[in-house]
Short mmCIF file of C-alpha atoms in Angstrom, two decimals:
data_model
loop_
_atom_site.label_atom_id
_atom_site.label_comp_id
_atom_site.label_asym_id
_atom_site.label_seq_id
_atom_site.Cartn_x
_atom_site.Cartn_y
_atom_site.Cartn_z
CA PHE A 2 127.02 23.17 93.97
CA GLY A 3 127.09 26.62 92.77
CA PRO A 4 129.20 29.51 94.04
CA PRO A 5 128.41 30.32 97.89
CA SER A 6 125.46 32.90 98.05
CA ARG A 7 126.35 36.43 99.41
CA PRO A 8 124.58 37.76 102.43
CA VAL A 9 121.58 39.88 101.65
CA SER A 10 121.92 43.51 102.85
CA PRO A 11 119.07 45.03 104.79
CA PRO A 12 116.89 47.62 102.68
CA GLN A 13 118.15 51.15 102.63
CA ALA A 14 115.85 54.04 103.02
CA ALA A 15 115.43 56.18 100.35
CA VAL A 16 117.46 59.44 100.14
CA PRO A 17 115.50 62.52 98.51
CA PRO A 18 117.20 63.86 95.15
CA GLY A 19 119.75 66.35 95.95
CA SER A 20 120.36 65.52 99.82
CA SER A 21 123.52 64.74 101.26
CA GLY A 22 122.08 61.60 102.69
CA ARG A 23 123.13 62.52 106.23
CA ILE A 24 120.63 61.97 108.99
CA LEU A 25 120.36 64.63 111.76
CA SER A 26 121.51 63.54 115.08
CA TRP A 27 118.97 64.05 118.11
CA GLY A 28 120.96 66.99 119.17
CA GLN A 29 120.78 68.74 115.64
CA SER A 30 117.14 68.04 115.17
CA LEU A 31 116.47 69.81 118.72
CA LEU A 32 118.59 72.96 117.57
CA LEU A 33 116.80 72.98 114.32
CA THR A 34 113.31 72.93 115.93
CA ALA A 35 114.28 75.49 118.56
CA ALA A 36 115.53 77.87 115.51
CA LEU A 37 112.17 77.38 113.72
CA VAL A 38 110.25 78.23 117.13
CA VAL A 39 112.33 81.21 117.72
CA THR A 40 112.01 82.40 114.06
CA GLY A 41 108.00 82.12 114.45
CA THR A 42 107.99 83.95 117.66
CA LEU A 43 110.19 86.77 116.30
CA SER A 44 107.83 87.06 113.38
CA VAL A 45 104.73 87.41 115.52
CA ALA A 46 106.65 89.70 117.99
CA MET A 47 107.81 91.96 115.01
CA MET A 48 104.10 92.29 113.63
CA PRO A 49 102.74 95.68 114.12
CA GLN A 50 100.43 95.75 117.13
CA ARG A 51 99.56 99.26 117.85
CA MET A 52 96.82 100.91 115.93
CA MET A 53 97.28 104.75 115.42
CA ALA A 54 93.31 105.01 115.42
CA ASP A 55 93.16 104.19 119.11
CA SER A 56 94.94 107.12 120.26
CA LYS A 57 94.12 109.56 117.59
CA HIS A 58 90.58 110.40 118.39
CA LEU A 59 89.67 111.62 115.03
CA PRO A 60 86.41 113.41 114.95
CA ALA A 61 83.48 112.30 112.86
CA LEU A 62 84.15 113.39 109.20
CA GLU A 63 80.55 115.22 109.31
CA SER A 64 82.19 117.59 112.13
CA LEU A 65 85.43 117.70 110.80
CA ILE A 66 84.62 119.19 107.40
CA PRO A 67 82.07 121.97 107.57
CA HIS A 68 79.00 122.61 105.51
CA ARG A 69 80.17 125.96 104.68
CA PHE A 70 83.60 127.46 104.03
CA GLY A 71 84.97 130.00 101.82
CA ASP A 72 82.49 130.59 99.04
CA TRP A 73 81.23 127.25 99.22
CA ARG A 74 78.15 125.77 100.77
CA HIS A 75 76.91 122.06 101.08
CA ASP A 76 74.27 121.42 98.38
CA ASP A 77 72.44 118.22 99.74
CA LEU A 78 69.88 118.33 96.89
CA THR A 79 72.81 117.29 94.59
CA ASP A 80 74.54 114.68 96.54
CA LYS A 81 73.18 111.98 94.42
CA LEU A 82 75.32 112.92 91.62
CA LEU A 83 78.38 111.35 93.61
CA ILE A 84 79.84 108.16 92.50
CA LYS A 85 80.30 106.07 95.57
CA PRO A 86 82.58 103.05 96.28
CA ARG A 87 80.95 99.75 97.41
CA MET A 88 81.76 99.72 101.04
CA LYS A 89 82.72 96.74 103.16
CA ALA A 90 79.72 94.54 104.54
CA ALA A 91 81.25 94.54 108.06
CA PRO A 92 83.27 97.73 108.31
CA ASP A 93 85.41 98.34 111.17
CA PRO A 94 83.75 100.57 113.68
CA HIS A 95 86.64 103.28 113.29
CA ASP A 96 85.88 103.44 109.62
CA GLN A 97 83.96 106.30 108.01
CA ALA A 98 82.84 108.18 104.63
CA LEU A 99 81.62 111.28 103.80
CA ALA A 100 79.94 112.18 100.41
CA ARG A 101 78.85 115.99 99.67
CA THR A 102 78.30 118.32 96.66
CA TYR A 103 79.35 122.02 97.16
CA VAL A 104 78.13 124.87 95.37
CA ASN A 105 79.69 128.33 95.23
CA GLY A 106 78.52 131.82 94.40
CA GLN A 107 78.60 131.29 90.77
CA GLY A 108 76.87 128.18 90.75
CA GLU A 109 79.84 125.99 90.22
CA ARG A 110 79.60 122.53 91.68
CA VAL A 111 82.15 120.18 93.44
CA MET A 112 81.78 116.75 94.85
CA LEU A 113 83.77 115.60 97.79
CA PHE A 114 84.27 112.08 98.83
CA VAL A 115 86.24 111.26 101.90
CA SER A 116 87.00 107.55 103.26
CA TYR A 117 88.89 106.99 106.46
CA GLY A 118 90.19 103.47 107.44
CA SER A 119 91.89 102.49 110.69
CA ASN A 120 94.10 99.78 109.17
CA GLN A 121 96.19 100.92 106.17
CA LEU A 122 98.94 98.27 106.16
CA GLY A 123 97.59 96.64 102.90
CA HIS A 124 95.45 97.38 100.01
CA GLU A 125 92.26 98.43 102.12
CA PHE A 126 91.33 101.33 99.81
CA GLN A 127 92.17 99.61 96.51
CA GLU A 128 88.09 99.76 95.80
CA HIS A 129 87.92 103.30 96.84
CA ARG A 130 90.33 104.54 94.11
CA PRO A 131 88.76 106.30 91.29
CA GLU A 132 90.57 104.25 88.82
CA PHE A 133 88.53 101.10 90.09
CA CYS A 134 85.24 102.66 91.53
CA TYR A 135 84.77 104.60 88.34
CA ARG A 136 85.35 101.56 86.21
CA ALA A 137 82.99 99.72 88.16
CA ALA A 138 80.20 102.24 87.69
CA GLY A 139 80.55 101.85 84.16
CA PHE A 140 83.09 104.83 83.25
CA THR A 141 85.79 104.61 80.74
CA LEU A 142 88.89 106.22 82.08
CA LEU A 143 90.18 108.90 79.16
CA GLU A 144 93.29 110.52 80.94
CA THR A 145 95.31 110.00 84.05
CA GLY A 146 98.32 111.93 85.52
CA ASP A 147 99.92 113.46 88.52
CA ALA A 148 100.01 117.14 89.33
CA ARG A 149 101.22 119.43 92.18
CA LEU A 150 98.79 122.08 93.84
CA SER A 151 100.55 124.89 95.40
CA LEU A 152 98.58 125.34 98.82
CA SER A 153 99.37 127.95 101.62
CA ALA A 154 101.61 125.63 103.44
CA GLN A 155 102.53 122.87 101.10
CA ASP A 156 102.71 121.53 97.51
CA LEU A 157 100.24 118.76 97.58
CA LYS A 158 100.59 116.03 95.07
CA VAL A 159 97.61 114.64 93.67
CA ARG A 160 96.50 112.27 90.85
CA GLN A 161 94.00 113.54 88.19
CA LEU A 162 91.76 111.61 86.11
CA LEU A 163 89.31 112.25 83.42
CA ALA A 164 86.41 109.66 82.97
CA GLN A 165 83.24 109.40 80.57
CA GLN A 166 80.09 107.71 80.76
CA ASN A 167 77.83 108.27 77.92
CA GLU A 168 77.51 112.13 77.82
CA ARG A 169 78.91 112.67 81.39
CA LEU A 170 82.49 113.92 81.52
CA GLU A 171 83.81 113.77 85.11
CA ALA A 172 87.40 115.27 85.89
CA ILE A 173 88.71 113.88 89.48
CA THR A 174 91.45 114.99 91.51
CA TYR A 175 92.58 112.77 94.48
CA TRP A 176 95.15 111.90 97.03
CA MET A 177 95.50 109.51 99.96
CA THR A 178 97.03 109.53 103.35
CA ILE A 179 99.01 107.39 105.70
CA GLY A 180 98.91 108.65 109.15
CA ASP A 181 98.98 112.32 108.79
CA LEU A 182 100.97 112.49 105.63
CA PRO A 183 99.52 112.76 102.15
CA THR A 184 100.61 110.31 99.62
CA LEU A 185 99.55 108.51 96.36
CA PRO A 186 99.21 104.81 95.39
CA GLY A 187 102.39 102.81 94.53
CA VAL A 188 105.83 103.14 95.88
CA PRO A 189 105.39 106.45 98.13
CA ARG A 190 102.52 104.98 100.05
CA LYS A 191 104.42 101.50 100.25
CA ILE A 192 107.25 103.36 101.84
CA GLN A 193 105.21 105.27 104.55
CA GLN A 194 103.49 101.84 105.32
CA LEU A 195 106.88 100.20 105.99
CA ARG A 196 108.04 103.13 108.10
CA HIS A 197 104.98 102.74 110.42
CA GLY A 198 105.24 98.94 110.40
CA LEU A 199 108.94 99.18 111.60
CA ARG A 200 107.85 101.27 114.36
CA GLY A 201 105.27 98.59 115.59
CA GLU A 202 102.29 100.77 114.26
CA ILE A 203 99.20 99.94 112.37
CA PRO A 204 98.61 103.53 110.52
CA ASP A 205 95.43 104.80 109.43
CA GLY A 206 94.59 106.90 106.49
CA MET A 207 92.26 108.47 104.16
CA LEU A 208 91.34 108.84 100.43
CA VAL A 209 90.14 112.32 99.58
CA ARG A 210 88.37 112.83 96.33
CA VAL A 211 87.27 115.98 94.52
CA SER A 212 85.58 115.91 91.27
CA SER A 213 83.27 117.91 89.15
CA LEU A 214 81.35 117.56 85.67
CA LYS A 215 83.65 118.94 82.98
CA MET A 216 81.75 121.75 81.05
CA ALA A 217 83.25 123.36 77.90
CA SER A 218 83.42 126.91 79.52
CA THR A 219 85.18 125.99 82.82
CA ASP A 220 88.54 124.34 83.66
CA ALA A 221 87.36 121.75 86.09
CA PHE A 222 90.83 121.06 87.38
CA ALA A 223 91.38 124.72 88.21
CA LEU A 224 88.02 124.94 90.00
CA GLN A 225 88.91 121.83 92.01
CA ALA A 226 92.38 123.53 93.01
CA ARG A 227 90.41 126.35 94.10
CA PHE A 228 88.04 124.56 96.16
CA ILE A 229 91.06 122.50 97.70
CA ALA A 230 92.81 125.53 98.68
CA ASP A 231 89.54 126.64 100.51
CA LEU A 232 89.16 123.49 102.03
CA GLN A 233 92.60 123.32 103.51
CA ARG A 234 91.91 126.62 105.21
CA ALA A 235 88.80 125.22 106.64
CA VAL A 236 90.45 121.83 107.81
CA PRO A 237 94.05 122.83 108.49
CA ASP A 238 95.04 119.93 110.34
CA GLY A 239 93.28 117.20 108.56
CA LEU A 240 92.81 115.22 105.21
CA GLY A 241 96.75 115.35 104.82
CA PHE A 242 96.94 119.20 104.96
CA ARG A 243 99.53 121.05 106.75
CA PRO A 244 98.53 123.85 109.16
CA VAL A 245 98.42 127.22 107.30
CA PRO A 246 100.72 129.61 109.07
CA ALA A 247 99.18 132.54 110.89
CA ALA A 248 99.28 135.92 109.45
CA PRO A 249 101.80 138.00 110.99
CA ALA A 250 100.27 140.55 113.56
CA ASP A 251 100.21 144.26 112.77
#
């Protein structure tokens, strides 16, 4: 007879690599489940719920921005010159866009495009930014940089680009807003989005673009700066502008 056989142990459950092999008790499992439910509930509760657009009552862009101001008048015959981004198939009912060409007494033309969006917590204006929509229209970006425009009540930080398509050379100045404050893409815009999000708000915002065909005899960006200064006086409490101080009484 051979040596006595050893009792066979029941099969052990496989232990995932890196685990301690401990099995949670019923009470520990209940606590873990409760913690996960609380975490999920808090995440939902902390998500911004209040839309600024619902209480803002922004007028239609067509009425907010006048057809005439300063030395400028709307020249609807040349509106077709504007480069327009592709709009969403089903935009929010709050969302708006305006595209116009203005001409002054010297025959100089400036193109204005304004897009308003009621939800600006993400990248909703990505396709509206000139860096993207001009490329989509077949332009090549030659130059890009940031500048500050000295206006009556503020220094407005803007982004300026130079784009070309065949013989057409176009200078572009633009800025964005989150809520009522002007900003530019990148970190400054993200910080403003975060501030609104922490207050439980879904901010609205705009993209304001001013452009003109660059001619050898004119400084396109200087022309646009004059146009923007006149536009601020015409729309003192919109488009990211600060109200122009009233002139002192005599």
